[in-house]
Every structure is written in structure tokens, then in C-alpha cells.
CSV table of C-alpha atoms in Angstrom, one decimal:
chain,number,residue,atom,x,y,z
F,1226,UNK,CA,-0.2,0.4,-0.5
F,1227,UNK,CA,1.0,3.3,-1.0
F,1228,UNK,CA,2.2,5.1,2.2
F,1229,UNK,CA,0.1,9.1,2.0
F,1230,UNK,CA,2.4,11.9,1.1
F,1231,UNK,CA,0.6,13.3,4.9
F,1232,UNK,CA,2.6,11.2,6.4
F,1233,UNK,CA,5.6,11.2,4.5
F,1234,UNK,CA,5.7,15.0,5.0
F,1235,UNK,CA,5.5,14.6,8.5
F,1236,UNK,CA,8.2,11.8,8.9
F,1237,UNK,CA,10.1,14.0,7.2
F,1238,UNK,CA,9.9,17.2,8.4
F,1239,UNK,CA,7.8,19.0,4.8
F,1240,UNK,CA,5.3,21.7,5.6
F,1241,UNK,CA,4.9,21.8,1.9
F,1242,UNK,CA,5.0,20.2,-1.7
F,1243,UNK,CA,5.5,22.2,-5.0
F,1244,UNK,CA,3.8,20.2,-7.9
F,1245,UNK,CA,5.4,20.8,-11.2
F,1246,UNK,CA,4.8,20.5,-14.5
F,1247,UNK,CA,6.9,21.3,-17.6
F,1248,UNK,CA,5.2,22.8,-20.6
F,1249,UNK,CA,5.8,22.5,-24.4
F,1250,UNK,CA,8.8,25.1,-24.2
F,1251,UNK,CA,10.7,23.8,-21.0
F,1252,UNK,CA,9.3,26.3,-18.5
F,1253,UNK,CA,8.4,24.5,-14.7
F,1254,UNK,CA,4.9,25.5,-14.3
F,1255,UNK,CA,3.9,24.8,-9.9
F,1256,UNK,CA,1.4,25.1,-6.9
F,1257,UNK,CA,2.4,25.5,-4.2
F,1258,UNK,CA,0.3,23.4,-1.3
F,1259,UNK,CA,0.4,22.9,2.2
F,1260,UNK,CA,1.8,19.1,3.4
F,1261,UNK,CA,-2.3,19.4,5.0
F,1262,UNK,CA,-4.1,19.2,1.8
F,1263,UNK,CA,-1.9,17.6,-0.3
F,1264,UNK,CA,-3.5,13.9,-0.1
F,1265,UNK,CA,-6.1,15.7,-1.8
F,1266,UNK,CA,-3.7,17.2,-4.2
F,1267,UNK,CA,-2.5,14.3,-4.9
F,1268,UNK,CA,-5.7,12.3,-5.8
F,1269,UNK,CA,-7.6,14.8,-7.9
F,1270,UNK,CA,-5.3,17.0,-9.1
F,1271,UNK,CA,-4.0,20.3,-8.7
F,1272,UNK,CA,-5.8,22.8,-10.8
F,1273,UNK,CA,-3.9,25.0,-13.8
F,1274,UNK,CA,-5.7,27.2,-16.5
F,1275,UNK,CA,-4.1,25.8,-19.3
F,1276,UNK,CA,-3.7,28.6,-22.3
F,1277,UNK,CA,-1.4,30.8,-19.0
F,1278,UNK,CA,1.2,27.4,-20.0
F,1279,UNK,CA,3.0,26.7,-23.6
F,1280,UNK,CA,0.2,23.6,-23.6
F,1281,UNK,CA,-1.7,25.1,-27.5
F,1282,UNK,CA,-4.8,25.8,-25.5
F,1283,UNK,CA,-7.0,28.6,-25.0
F,1284,UNK,CA,-9.2,30.9,-22.8
F,1285,UNK,CA,-12.3,29.1,-23.1
F,1286,UNK,CA,-10.2,25.2,-22.3
F,1287,UNK,CA,-11.3,23.8,-19.3
F,1288,UNK,CA,-9.2,23.9,-16.3
F,1289,UNK,CA,-6.9,20.6,-16.9
F,1290,UNK,CA,-5.1,19.3,-13.7
F,1291,UNK,CA,-1.6,18.3,-12.4
F,1292,UNK,CA,-1.1,14.3,-11.1
F,1293,UNK,CA,1.8,14.2,-9.2
F,1294,UNK,CA,4.0,11.5,-9.3
F,1295,UNK,CA,4.7,10.5,-5.8
F,1296,UNK,CA,7.4,8.0,-6.5
F,1297,UNK,CA,9.5,10.9,-8.5
F,1298,UNK,CA,9.1,13.2,-4.8
F,1299,UNK,CA,12.6,15.1,-3.8
F,1300,UNK,CA,13.2,16.9,-1.4
F,1301,UNK,CA,14.5,20.4,-1.4
F,1302,UNK,CA,18.3,19.4,-0.1
F,1303,UNK,CA,18.8,23.2,-0.1
F,1304,UNK,CA,15.2,23.7,1.6
F,1305,UNK,CA,14.4,21.0,3.1
F,1306,UNK,CA,10.5,22.2,4.2
F,1307,UNK,CA,9.6,21.9,0.6
F,1308,UNK,CA,9.6,18.5,-1.9
F,1309,UNK,CA,9.0,18.7,-5.7
F,1310,UNK,CA,7.1,16.4,-7.3
F,1311,UNK,CA,6.5,15.9,-11.6
F,1312,UNK,CA,3.2,16.1,-12.2
F,1313,UNK,CA,0.6,14.5,-15.7
F,1314,UNK,CA,-2.0,16.7,-17.1
F,1315,UNK,CA,-4.9,15.3,-17.2
F,1316,UNK,CA,-8.4,17.0,-18.3
F,1317,UNK,CA,-11.8,17.4,-16.0
F,1318,UNK,CA,-13.0,14.8,-18.4
F,1319,UNK,CA,-9.9,12.2,-16.9
F,1320,UNK,CA,-8.5,12.3,-20.4
F,1321,UNK,CA,-5.0,12.7,-20.5
F,1322,UNK,CA,-3.5,16.4,-22.3
F,1323,UNK,CA,-1.7,14.7,-25.2
F,1324,UNK,CA,0.6,17.9,-24.9
F,1325,UNK,CA,2.2,17.2,-21.9
F,1326,UNK,CA,6.2,16.3,-22.4
F,1327,UNK,CA,6.2,14.4,-19.4
F,1328,UNK,CA,3.2,12.2,-20.9
F,1329,UNK,CA,4.4,12.2,-24.7
F,1330,UNK,CA,7.9,10.3,-23.0
F,1331,UNK,CA,5.6,7.7,-21.6
F,1332,UNK,CA,3.8,7.2,-24.6
F,1333,UNK,CA,7.7,6.4,-26.3
F,1334,UNK,CA,8.7,4.2,-23.3
F,1335,UNK,CA,5.6,2.3,-23.5
F,1336,UNK,CA,6.1,1.6,-26.4
F,1337,UNK,CA,9.8,0.1,-25.9
F,1338,UNK,CA,8.0,-2.2,-23.1
F,1339,UNK,CA,5.6,-3.7,-25.5
F,1340,UNK,CA,8.6,-5.3,-26.8
F,1341,UNK,CA,10.2,-6.2,-24.2
F,1342,UNK,CA,13.0,-3.5,-23.8
F,1343,UNK,CA,13.9,-0.7,-20.6
F,1344,UNK,CA,15.3,2.4,-22.1
F,1345,UNK,CA,18.4,3.9,-19.6
F,1346,UNK,CA,19.9,7.5,-19.9
F,1347,UNK,CA,22.4,9.2,-18.6
F,1348,UNK,CA,22.7,13.2,-19.3
F,1349,UNK,CA,25.9,15.6,-19.0
F,1350,UNK,CA,24.5,19.4,-18.0
F,1351,UNK,CA,26.3,22.6,-18.0
F,1352,UNK,CA,25.3,25.6,-17.6
F,1353,UNK,CA,27.2,29.1,-16.5
F,1354,UNK,CA,27.5,31.1,-13.8
F,1355,UNK,CA,27.0,34.6,-14.4
F,1356,UNK,CA,26.2,38.0,-12.2
F,1357,UNK,CA,23.4,38.4,-10.4
F,1358,UNK,CA,21.4,40.5,-13.4
F,1359,UNK,CA,23.1,38.0,-16.4
F,1360,UNK,CA,25.2,40.5,-17.7
F,1361,UNK,CA,28.1,39.0,-17.6
F,1362,UNK,CA,30.3,35.8,-16.3
F,1363,UNK,CA,30.4,35.5,-12.9
F,1364,UNK,CA,34.4,35.2,-12.3
F,1365,UNK,CA,36.5,38.2,-13.6
F,1366,UNK,CA,39.5,36.0,-13.1
F,1367,UNK,CA,38.1,32.8,-15.5
F,1368,UNK,CA,40.1,34.4,-18.7
F,1369,UNK,CA,41.7,31.2,-20.1
F,1370,UNK,CA,41.6,31.1,-23.6
F,1371,UNK,CA,41.7,27.4,-23.0
F,1372,UNK,CA,40.1,27.1,-19.4
F,1373,UNK,CA,38.4,23.3,-19.9
F,1374,UNK,CA,39.2,21.8,-16.0
F,1375,UNK,CA,41.1,24.4,-14.4
F,1376,UNK,CA,41.5,24.0,-11.5
F,1377,UNK,CA,41.7,27.4,-10.1
F,1378,UNK,CA,38.4,28.3,-11.6
F,1379,UNK,CA,36.7,25.5,-10.6
F,1380,UNK,CA,37.7,26.2,-6.7
F,1381,UNK,CA,36.6,29.6,-6.7
F,1382,UNK,CA,33.4,28.6,-7.2
F,1383,UNK,CA,33.5,25.3,-5.0
F,1384,UNK,CA,30.5,26.8,-2.9
F,1385,UNK,CA,28.4,26.7,-5.4
F,1386,UNK,CA,29.6,23.6,-7.1
F,1387,UNK,CA,29.7,21.3,-3.8
F,1388,UNK,CA,26.2,22.6,-2.1
F,1389,UNK,CA,24.1,21.0,-5.9
F,1390,UNK,CA,26.7,18.5,-5.6
F,1391,UNK,CA,26.0,17.6,-2.0
F,1392,UNK,CA,22.3,18.1,-3.2
F,1393,UNK,CA,22.7,15.1,-5.5
F,1394,UNK,CA,24.5,12.8,-3.1
F,1395,UNK,CA,21.2,13.8,-0.8
F,1396,UNK,CA,18.9,12.7,-3.0
F,1397,UNK,CA,21.0,9.4,-3.8
F,1398,UNK,CA,21.5,10.3,-7.6
F,1399,UNK,CA,25.4,8.9,-7.7
F,1400,UNK,CA,27.0,12.1,-8.3
F,1401,UNK,CA,30.6,11.3,-9.7
F,1402,UNK,CA,32.8,14.2,-11.0
F,1403,UNK,CA,32.2,18.2,-11.4
F,1404,UNK,CA,35.0,20.0,-13.9
F,1405,UNK,CA,35.1,23.4,-15.2
F,1406,UNK,CA,34.0,23.3,-18.5
F,1407,UNK,CA,35.2,24.6,-22.2
F,1408,UNK,CA,34.1,28.2,-21.9
F,1409,UNK,CA,34.4,30.4,-19.0
F,1410,UNK,CA,32.7,30.7,-16.8
F,1411,UNK,CA,31.1,26.9,-17.1
F,1412,UNK,CA,30.1,24.1,-15.6
F,1413,UNK,CA,29.5,20.7,-15.7
F,1414,UNK,CA,27.9,18.1,-12.8
F,1415,UNK,CA,27.8,14.3,-13.8
F,1416,UNK,CA,25.2,11.8,-11.7
F,1417,UNK,CA,24.5,8.4,-12.6
F,1418,UNK,CA,22.9,7.2,-15.7
F,1419,UNK,CA,19.2,5.4,-14.6
F,1420,UNK,CA,16.1,4.2,-16.9
F,1421,UNK,CA,14.8,6.9,-19.1
F,1422,UNK,CA,12.0,8.4,-17.0
F,1423,UNK,CA,13.8,8.7,-13.9
F,1424,UNK,CA,16.5,10.6,-15.2
F,1425,UNK,CA,14.0,13.1,-17.2
F,1426,UNK,CA,12.9,14.3,-13.9
F,1427,UNK,CA,16.1,14.3,-12.7
F,1428,UNK,CA,17.0,16.4,-15.4
F,1429,UNK,CA,13.8,18.9,-14.6
F,1430,UNK,CA,15.0,19.1,-11.0
F,1431,UNK,CA,18.3,19.7,-11.2
F,1432,UNK,CA,18.1,22.3,-13.4
F,1433,UNK,CA,15.6,23.9,-10.4
F,1434,UNK,CA,18.2,23.6,-8.1
F,1435,UNK,CA,21.6,24.6,-9.9
F,1436,UNK,CA,19.3,28.3,-10.4
F,1437,UNK,CA,17.6,27.9,-7.4
F,1438,UNK,CA,21.2,27.2,-5.8
F,1439,UNK,CA,22.3,30.2,-7.5
F,1440,UNK,CA,20.4,32.8,-6.7
F,1441,UNK,CA,21.0,31.4,-3.4
F,1442,UNK,CA,24.9,32.6,-3.7
F,1443,UNK,CA,23.7,36.4,-5.8
F,1444,UNK,CA,24.2,34.9,-8.8
F,1445,UNK,CA,22.8,33.2,-12.5
F,1446,UNK,CA,23.3,30.1,-13.7
F,1447,UNK,CA,22.0,29.8,-17.5
F,1448,UNK,CA,21.1,26.9,-19.1
F,1449,UNK,CA,21.1,28.7,-22.7
F,1450,UNK,CA,22.6,27.3,-25.1
F,1451,UNK,CA,24.8,30.2,-26.7
F,1452,UNK,CA,24.6,33.3,-24.3
F,1453,UNK,CA,28.4,33.9,-25.5
F,1454,UNK,CA,29.2,34.0,-29.5
F,1455,UNK,CA,33.3,34.0,-28.6
F,1456,UNK,CA,32.1,31.2,-26.1
F,1457,UNK,CA,31.6,27.1,-26.4
F,1458,UNK,CA,27.8,26.9,-25.5
F,1459,UNK,CA,26.1,24.7,-23.1
F,1460,UNK,CA,25.9,21.1,-24.7
F,1461,UNK,CA,23.4,18.5,-22.8
F,1462,UNK,CA,24.7,15.3,-24.2
F,1463,UNK,CA,23.0,12.4,-24.2
F,1464,UNK,CA,23.7,8.8,-23.5
F,1465,UNK,CA,21.7,5.8,-24.0
F,1466,UNK,CA,21.6,2.3,-23.9
F,1467,UNK,CA,19.1,-0.5,-24.5
F,1468,UNK,CA,18.2,-3.2,-21.7
F,1469,UNK,CA,15.9,-6.8,-21.4
F,1470,UNK,CA,12.9,-6.3,-19.2
F,1471,UNK,CA,14.3,-6.8,-16.1
F,1472,UNK,CA,17.3,-4.3,-16.8
F,1473,UNK,CA,19.4,-7.6,-16.0
F,1474,UNK,CA,21.0,-7.6,-19.7
F,1475,UNK,CA,22.3,-4.7,-21.9
F,1476,UNK,CA,21.3,-5.4,-24.9
F,1477,UNK,CA,23.2,-3.0,-27.1
F,1478,UNK,CA,26.3,-4.4,-25.1
F,1479,UNK,CA,28.2,-7.3,-27.9
F,1480,UNK,CA,31.7,-7.5,-27.2
F,1481,UNK,CA,32.4,-9.0,-30.5
F,1482,UNK,CA,30.7,-6.3,-32.3
F,1483,UNK,CA,32.3,-3.3,-33.7
F,1484,UNK,CA,33.8,-1.2,-30.7
F,1485,UNK,CA,31.4,-3.7,-28.1
F,1486,UNK,CA,27.7,-2.3,-30.1
F,1487,UNK,CA,25.5,-5.1,-31.1
F,1488,UNK,CA,23.9,-4.9,-34.4
F,1489,UNK,CA,20.8,-4.1,-32.6
F,1490,UNK,CA,22.2,-0.5,-31.2
F,1491,UNK,CA,23.3,0.1,-34.7
F,1492,UNK,CA,19.9,0.0,-36.0
F,1493,UNK,CA,19.1,2.0,-32.8
F,1494,UNK,CA,21.8,4.5,-34.2
F,1495,UNK,CA,20.7,4.0,-38.3
F,1496,UNK,CA,17.2,5.1,-37.1
F,1497,UNK,CA,18.0,8.4,-35.1
F,1498,UNK,CA,20.5,9.9,-37.5
F,1499,UNK,CA,17.8,8.9,-40.2
F,1500,UNK,CA,15.1,11.0,-38.5
F,1501,UNK,CA,18.1,13.1,-37.5
F,1502,UNK,CA,17.4,16.5,-39.1
F,1503,UNK,CA,13.8,16.5,-37.6
F,1504,UNK,CA,15.2,15.6,-34.4
F,1505,UNK,CA,17.0,18.9,-33.7
F,1506,UNK,CA,12.9,20.3,-33.3
F,1507,UNK,CA,13.4,18.5,-30.5
F,1508,UNK,CA,17.2,17.9,-29.3
F,1509,UNK,CA,18.3,22.5,-30.6
F,1510,UNK,CA,14.1,23.6,-29.8
F,1511,UNK,CA,15.2,27.7,-29.4
F,1512,UNK,CA,16.3,30.5,-31.5
F,1513,UNK,CA,19.6,30.5,-30.1
F,1514,UNK,CA,19.7,27.1,-30.7
F,1515,UNK,CA,21.4,27.3,-33.9
F,1516,UNK,CA,23.7,29.8,-32.7
F,1517,UNK,CA,25.5,27.0,-30.9
F,1518,UNK,CA,25.9,23.7,-33.4
F,1519,UNK,CA,26.9,25.2,-37.0
F,1520,UNK,CA,29.3,27.7,-35.1
F,1521,UNK,CA,32.6,29.0,-36.2
F,1522,UNK,CA,35.7,28.6,-33.9
F,1523,UNK,CA,35.7,30.1,-30.1
F,1524,UNK,CA,38.4,30.8,-28.2
F,1525,UNK,CA,39.4,27.9,-26.8
F,1526,UNK,CA,39.2,26.2,-30.5
F,1527,UNK,CA,36.8,24.3,-30.7
F,1528,UNK,CA,32.8,24.4,-30.8
F,1529,UNK,CA,32.4,20.7,-29.0
F,1530,UNK,CA,29.4,20.5,-31.2
F,1531,UNK,CA,28.3,18.7,-34.2
F,1532,UNK,CA,27.7,20.4,-38.0
F,1533,UNK,CA,26.9,16.5,-39.5
F,1534,UNK,CA,24.5,13.8,-39.5
F,1535,UNK,CA,27.5,11.3,-38.3
F,1536,UNK,CA,28.5,8.3,-36.2
F,1537,UNK,CA,32.1,7.9,-34.8
F,1538,UNK,CA,34.0,5.7,-32.3
F,1539,UNK,CA,35.3,8.4,-29.2
F,1540,UNK,CA,35.7,11.0,-31.7
F,1541,UNK,CA,34.0,14.0,-30.7
F,1542,UNK,CA,33.4,16.4,-33.4
F,1543,UNK,CA,30.7,13.8,-34.6
F,1544,UNK,CA,26.9,14.0,-33.6
F,1545,UNK,CA,27.1,10.2,-32.5
F,1546,UNK,CA,30.0,9.0,-30.1
F,1547,UNK,CA,30.8,5.4,-29.1
F,1548,UNK,CA,32.6,6.5,-26.1
F,1549,UNK,CA,32.7,2.5,-25.2
F,1550,UNK,CA,31.4,-0.8,-25.4
F,1551,UNK,CA,27.2,-0.7,-24.4
F,1552,UNK,CA,26.3,2.5,-25.1
F,1553,UNK,CA,26.5,5.7,-27.4
F,1554,UNK,CA,26.4,9.3,-26.7
F,1555,UNK,CA,24.4,12.3,-28.9
F,1556,UNK,CA,26.7,15.5,-29.0
F,1557,UNK,CA,23.4,17.3,-30.3
F,1558,UNK,CA,21.4,18.1,-28.1
F,1559,UNK,CA,22.2,21.4,-25.9
F,1560,UNK,CA,21.1,23.2,-22.4
F,1561,UNK,CA,17.1,24.1,-23.8
F,1562,UNK,CA,16.3,21.0,-24.3
F,1563,UNK,CA,13.0,19.6,-22.8
F,1564,UNK,CA,14.2,17.6,-20.1
F,1565,UNK,CA,11.3,14.8,-21.7
F,1566,UNK,CA,10.7,15.9,-25.2
F,1567,UNK,CA,14.8,15.2,-25.6
F,1568,UNK,CA,14.9,11.4,-24.7
F,1569,UNK,CA,10.7,11.0,-26.3
F,1570,UNK,CA,12.0,12.3,-29.8
F,1571,UNK,CA,15.3,10.3,-29.7
F,1572,UNK,CA,13.8,7.1,-28.3
F,1573,UNK,CA,11.0,7.1,-30.9
F,1574,UNK,CA,14.0,7.5,-33.4
F,1575,UNK,CA,15.6,4.5,-32.2
F,1576,UNK,CA,12.4,2.3,-31.6
F,1577,UNK,CA,11.9,3.1,-35.7
F,1578,UNK,CA,15.2,2.2,-36.2
F,1579,UNK,CA,14.8,-1.3,-34.6
F,1580,UNK,CA,11.4,-2.2,-36.1
F,1581,UNK,CA,13.5,-1.6,-39.6
F,1582,UNK,CA,16.8,-2.8,-39.0
F,1583,UNK,CA,18.0,1.2,-40.4
F,1584,UNK,CA,21.4,0.7,-41.4
F,1585,UNK,CA,23.9,3.6,-40.2
F,1586,UNK,CA,26.0,3.4,-42.8
F,1587,UNK,CA,29.6,3.9,-42.6
F,1588,UNK,CA,31.6,5.2,-38.9
F,1589,UNK,CA,32.7,8.3,-40.2
F,1590,UNK,CA,36.9,9.2,-38.2
F,1591,UNK,CA,38.0,12.0,-39.5
F,1592,UNK,CA,38.2,15.4,-37.9
F,1593,UNK,CA,34.8,17.0,-39.0
F,1594,UNK,CA,36.3,20.3,-38.1
F,1595,UNK,CA,39.0,20.9,-39.7
F,1596,UNK,CA,38.9,17.5,-42.3
F,1597,UNK,CA,35.4,18.0,-43.4
F,1598,UNK,CA,34.3,14.9,-45.6
F,1599,UNK,CA,33.4,16.1,-49.6
F,1600,UNK,CA,30.0,17.4,-49.9
F,1601,UNK,CA,26.4,15.1,-50.0
F,1602,UNK,CA,29.0,12.0,-47.9
F,1603,UNK,CA,26.7,12.9,-44.9
F,1604,UNK,CA,23.8,15.1,-44.1
F,1605,UNK,CA,24.3,18.4,-42.7
F,1606,UNK,CA,22.4,19.7,-39.8
F,1607,UNK,CA,19.4,22.3,-40.1
F,1608,UNK,CA,21.2,26.0,-40.3
F,1609,UNK,CA,17.8,27.3,-38.1
F,1610,UNK,CA,14.7,26.5,-36.0
F,1611,UNK,CA,12.8,27.2,-38.8
F,1612,UNK,CA,14.4,24.7,-40.8
F,1613,UNK,CA,14.3,22.0,-38.1
F,1614,UNK,CA,10.4,22.7,-37.8
F,1615,UNK,CA,10.5,22.2,-41.8
F,1616,UNK,CA,11.9,18.9,-41.8
F,1617,UNK,CA,10.0,17.6,-38.2
F,1618,UNK,CA,6.5,18.4,-40.3
F,1619,UNK,CA,7.7,16.4,-43.8
F,1620,UNK,CA,8.6,13.6,-41.1
F,1621,UNK,CA,6.5,10.7,-40.8
F,1622,UNK,CA,8.2,8.8,-37.9
F,1623,UNK,CA,8.2,10.7,-34.5
F,1624,UNK,CA,4.2,12.4,-34.8
F,1625,UNK,CA,3.6,8.3,-35.1
F,1626,UNK,CA,5.4,7.5,-32.5
F,1627,UNK,CA,5.3,10.6,-30.6
F,1628,UNK,CA,1.2,11.2,-31.0
F,1629,UNK,CA,0.1,13.5,-34.0
F,1630,UNK,CA,-1.8,16.0,-31.7
F,1631,UNK,CA,1.5,16.3,-29.7
F,1632,UNK,CA,3.6,16.9,-32.7
F,1633,UNK,CA,1.2,19.9,-34.5
F,1634,UNK,CA,0.6,21.3,-31.6
F,1635,UNK,CA,4.7,21.8,-30.8
F,1636,UNK,CA,4.7,23.0,-34.8
F,1637,UNK,CA,2.7,25.4,-34.0
F,1638,UNK,CA,4.2,27.4,-30.7
F,1639,UNK,CA,7.5,27.1,-32.4
F,1640,UNK,CA,6.4,28.9,-35.2
F,1641,UNK,CA,4.8,31.2,-33.3
F,1642,UNK,CA,8.2,31.6,-31.7
F,1643,UNK,CA,9.7,32.1,-34.9
F,1644,UNK,CA,7.4,34.6,-36.3
F,1645,UNK,CA,7.5,36.9,-33.1
F,1646,UNK,CA,11.6,36.3,-33.9
F,1647,UNK,CA,11.4,37.5,-37.0
F,1648,UNK,CA,9.4,40.2,-36.7
F,1649,UNK,CA,12.4,41.9,-34.2
F,1650,UNK,CA,14.5,44.7,-35.8
F,1651,UNK,CA,18.7,43.7,-34.2
F,1652,UNK,CA,20.5,46.4,-33.4
F,1653,UNK,CA,22.6,44.8,-36.1
F,1654,UNK,CA,21.0,45.2,-38.7
F,1655,UNK,CA,20.5,48.9,-37.9
F,1656,UNK,CA,24.1,48.9,-37.5
F,1657,UNK,CA,24.6,47.6,-41.3
F,1658,UNK,CA,21.5,48.9,-43.0
F,1659,UNK,CA,20.7,52.6,-41.3
F,1660,UNK,CA,22.2,54.4,-43.8
F,1661,UNK,CA,21.3,52.2,-47.2
């Protein structure tokens, strides 16, 4: 029998619960519920006006109900009298809201489970620490052209990094390393992989935790893909493997296979590459995302982001890297990727690859930055969100597996964002064309 949340609250000293959902643009929406009311809210859901979030709804639509998942409860390490729970959205009629990112992921994972698969993922979340108003980096001494792994810059932010890592330790995530990344003021923190839904919930909470602890220290954290033109952008590299139903056997692992991967793993990779340009609508979902991929060289000497749909061994210049036996790393996604839609889209593409035994083509071992392949050898990545959305619209695979209604809503809202961006008159335009 599941323990009542009010009882858990009493045992752990929890006074309030954040019932939270993530909308289509990755914005977290919440209601703060006192512990004495949490059992009712847990059973019946917290009411929201759907139009108030990015869900493709109107003011005339009925309320939506956020049903929290009590199996994914995170007591805030920096404020332990509050607990956070991700929620799934339903209509007052009891039907699921198709445009709920967490439900889209569950839908795709159910397809994997029907075939006897359990998908595991891990993410590497990069972020910048800025000053309080977000106008510049928080550390004026962090100026090296190659600052990656810089010990001094890392330890100058020890208080922030330690508090975040201590939080993950308290939550039992198994964090195992923290480092200063390739850009000045940029950091990455890694924790142990798990099933895709568990990782997605943790990623959503991680972004909230990092921002909150940074604010506590008088700083601002951002996962924006490319906040500085001359610096490496924020990636969100995802590692993926497929296991059997009981998670006893890694089906991607084959000792005699090329680079330790099974034929099944290569079919999955083939599916990801086949839908790769359409995937960009989810892996790189903002206007700013396309400042990071296909970008010119940064001050460090490399962008560390891909520019072609290709896979390789332990080579970080391609979209997919195979760092060791039994898994692959997708290097395409950035920090703005929705924690639920990112794995949902990649898994949907991979499952199609499994179903059709998709051939990924030959492995590419060139340095894609300095030794590009001849034109037409591999497919290029989209140059803009507009192009990625067009590729998604013409892709039959992702809508079928993620949901036609969901994809239609996603395309509609993203095109509205693109049109809003396109109406802006930038300072660059004024500077270069005002005297025409």
C-alpha cells in the first residue's frame, strides 16, 4: 500500500509540496501546496488554466489537472521543508492532455516496453554561472583561452558546486564528478544513469536546483545554448543504452561487435540518424540553439558541437560518439532541450530504426572540424529552428510515435515563436543597413 504523502511529510518535516509540470517550451509551472492539503491534491490533481502555459490551449478551454507522481518526490536539499514532485496533466474529464511532455515520454517508453525493452539514459548538463543580473560572467578572473578543467576557476566556485553536488548526494543520484567546462564560467556535473523517465525527472529538478542554489549565492545560472558568441555553448550530451525488460542485460553490449556494440545498437543509431534533422526540433528547440551548432570556432579552438549527421568512435566532432562498449552518446542536444521531449524524440527515432533494421552507414573517423567529408557524403544539420521545424513537419516517424496532436501543437507554438523573432529589428540590422 502506498504511503500517504501527508504521512511522508510528517516523517520528513515537509511543510509544503511543489506540484510541478514542464510545458512544451521547457518552462516549469508549479503550485505550492501545504502538507495538510497534499493528499487531496494528490488524488484529485492541482488545477491550472492551460492557456497560461505553453500548451496550445485557449482561455475557453476547461481547467487542466496536474496529478503528481509520488514515486518521484524530491525533498529540496537547500530548503528541506519543501518537496518537489513532477506531475502529469489530465483534463477534468479524466483524459490525458496530449501535449504534456512527460506523458509523451511515457507514451514512447510504453512502446519500448511492449517490445520487451527498457531504455536507460544519462545526461551531461552544462551551464554558465553569471553575475546576479545575468549581464556577464560571475568570475572576472576566469579568462583563459582554454579554461576547460581549470582547477583555480573551479575552486573559486567551490561553494556553489559543492552545495549542488551535496544535494545530488543527499537525493541518492550517485554524482561522480564536477568540472569547469570548455567556456569561461561554464560548469558540468555528472550523475549516474538510470531509466529514461527517472533521468528526465532528475534533469528537470537539476535545472531548478542549479538555478535556485546559484541565486542563493547571489549568482545566476543559465543553460542557454549560446549566451556568448566567442565561447563554447551549453550542450546536453545524452548517453543511451537499451536493456531487457528486467534491466538485467544490456542489449547494446556485444563483446565481439564493432566497438563493443550489438547490431541492435547500430540499428537504433541508424534510426536516430535517419530522423536526425527532424530531431533537431527537439534537441535544439530554440532560436539560440542554432548559434551553437554549425558555429564558427570559439576562443578555445573548438565548439565541441556537431555540424553533420554522422557517427564515430571515441571522436567528439560527430553527432554520435561511441565512447565505450554498450552505449552511445548523442552530442547534438543543448541546454534548452526539454528534459522529457529530448529522450522521447531520440527513443522514438531509435525504435523505428530497430523495427526497420536501419543501417547507419559507415562509421566516420575524420575530424569533422578540420577535415570535413566531401559535400553530400553525410547530411548537414539544419541552420535554423525554422528549417528544423520544416524537417519535423515532413517526418512521418516522430509524429506517429510521439503523437500527431502533440507534434501539431508543438509545431504551431514553435512557429509562433519563430514569427515573433522574425519581426524583431536587431541592432546588427540597424548598424549595417540604416545608411542604405
